């Protein structure tokens, strides 16, 4: 039915009422309960500042306390300074839970407006720029605050916190603190802490080259209050300084272990030597507490009988990532310890090369697993929801019912799963398997028009599609609600590690991975609820037909990470990827790591069909890109706010393109001005093989890019990319580390860097 007069707002700026559809059904005809559920999926800024102004009924519903109670600005990339201020002014008094995590583009002055939300109970300011004085002003006004997340950046000074601020902190029970400088932050002020999450992101050296040390913390308050602590979590980025600082936090724990501690987790890349203090801490925990979640550095567990002495009540998460944990130890110290593991929801065994094999000092990593060990694990943990077995060679022996995929199919509650590529192979590679013909290897890179001999040119699953007899196909059929899937080659390593120069060489894939190709990838299309997919180091991808199957059937896909598909040095699956992207209407994040990749106009044209895309990261050793294609892509894809391109282009070409993107999409210049400026820069200092390509688009298609850009400008979208983050840089340049350190953590951790994310941390660790 049409909107009545009383449902029409008197505001002259309000758009006319929506016309009724043919069957006289109208959105406003739904019950308030249904409308509130629909509106709960609308971003808070859009809900309060736009939807509310459409009619009186929606004006009332949009201010319902069930909607204004929680405001989430995390990944609301269109939340400009003005919008956030207006939002706080409109509903600040009703907000009790506010997440501004990762809102790096907001100024400290804007973040300070949070002080108006005086009823806040939970506040997340991770990733927001905030000085000690501004933090003090905000927290002084929040008398009801119980949960807080902040960053501690260089220049933080706890002595600048006011008495009112410290009083608020004394009532905080949950604290998440990301450290970019050696400091205790606000931990000593939080005297009633029950949950403490620490993220150590301190670099060993400053930009000027000065070496940092934990000694900088001398003189600061060093008496954290851990008496009430129930959860302790610490995640360390690579670097000696992070280990030095976390030891200072652990020192107090080693003196007196909190009697209510039930989750103790420390995630450390590489080696982290055990000290006398940490040994005392572990012994105290074994005597005095019963844990529900445990993760320790590998050096603390390797060769230790610690697990046998640990007590567990109702464990929900274990991580033994990178530990030298054999199958025998897994059975004796975890499964057969008389423990009830039906409550276990998350298990991370990534990098545990021998965890599914019996104790054998002479065993090679490539030897077959013992199915009995995996079966015992499946029987003991029937309710597993998150399982990570990546970064190891888990080869199944021949025989009925003994394949890893067949055993994992008995875990129907799985929601996320990470496996090595070789683990899903049906059988060991046969000696009589015909090698790939040389004609099939002579494939042009990118979107070349040449057709490979003997390979179908139409990339759709046919006879080579997913076969019901495949063990991998059967596994996926039995876990239909899988939300996240990772297939990662056992020997894969990204060319872009954390805080280190780019890796120039890579290890060859496992021989068994050679039998995993397009047909196995096509089987993933069964997962109708799949939202996150990672495929890395699959050497037998030929046409990319499996990708098309995924694009057609996995309509909920939101993030896609592809790396090292097909033969090294050849990009042979681009036609399939192009067809896949046409169907990925909900795709928000794309990470593509492929050597010798040609990011040309045809690739970006295909990518432009992903209308919801927000973040793009391309990593390509010896790869190339066409600057005008990137500009045209950004002009067409209105929601893209992250564009990270690391290729083999020259430094001057990269800098020119980055400046052009920032000028154009920060609303400073028109596309024509940017393209002409870029062309001039390339002519005078760039090493582009054909710099005239930059303006050829304008000559071949007069006014096309400029008009498209003008249309977006008239819609006001240029001002709606406040979160724009552009990095274009040569992958193998020595200055890459310094460039990476400026990438906002939310993007660096989720898109720019490659890593396995399944069971990375306990479920629901933070709200």
Coordinates of N, CA and C in Angstrom, one line a residue, residues 132-133 135-141 157-169 189:
X132 N 47.5 11.0 24.6 CA 47.2 10.7 26.0 C 46.2 11.7 26.5
X133 N 46.4 13.0 26.2 CA 45.4 14.0 26.7 C 44.0 13.8 26.1
X135 N 42.7 11.0 25.1 CA 42.2 9.8 25.8 C 41.7 10.1 27.2
X136 N 42.5 10.9 27.9 CA 42.1 11.3 29.2 C 40.8 12.0 29.2
X137 N 40.6 12.9 28.3 CA 39.3 13.7 28.2 C 38.1 12.8 27.9
X138 N 38.3 11.8 27.0 CA 37.2 10.9 26.6 C 36.9 10.1 27.8
X139 N 37.8 9.4 28.4 CA 37.5 8.4 29.4 C 37.0 9.1 30.7
X140 N 37.4 10.4 30.9 CA 36.9 11.1 32.1 C 35.4 11.2 32.1
X141 N 34.8 11.2 30.9 CA 33.3 11.4 30.9 C 32.5 10.1 30.8
X157 N 51.9 9.0 27.3 CA 52.5 9.4 28.6 C 51.3 9.2 29.7
X158 N 51.4 8.1 30.5 CA 50.4 7.8 31.4 C 50.3 8.9 32.5
X159 N 51.3 9.7 32.7 CA 51.2 10.8 33.7 C 50.3 11.9 33.3
X160 N 49.9 11.9 32.0 CA 49.0 12.9 31.6 C 47.5 12.6 31.8
X161 N 47.2 11.4 32.2 CA 45.9 10.9 32.5 C 45.4 11.5 33.8
X162 N 44.2 12.1 33.7 CA 43.6 12.8 34.9 C 43.1 11.8 35.9
X163 N 42.8 12.3 37.1 CA 42.2 11.5 38.1 C 40.9 10.9 37.7
X164 N 40.0 11.6 37.0 CA 38.7 11.1 36.6 C 39.0 10.0 35.6
X165 N 39.9 10.2 34.7 CA 40.2 9.1 33.7 C 40.7 7.8 34.4
X166 N 41.6 8.0 35.4 CA 42.1 6.8 36.1 C 41.0 6.1 36.9
X167 N 40.0 6.9 37.4 CA 38.9 6.3 38.1 C 38.0 5.5 37.1
X168 N 37.9 6.0 35.9 CA 37.1 5.2 34.9 C 37.9 3.9 34.6
X169 N 39.2 4.0 34.4 CA 40.0 2.8 34.1 C 40.0 1.8 35.2
X189 N 46.6 1.1 35.5 CA 45.4 1.8 36.1 C 44.2 0.9 36.2

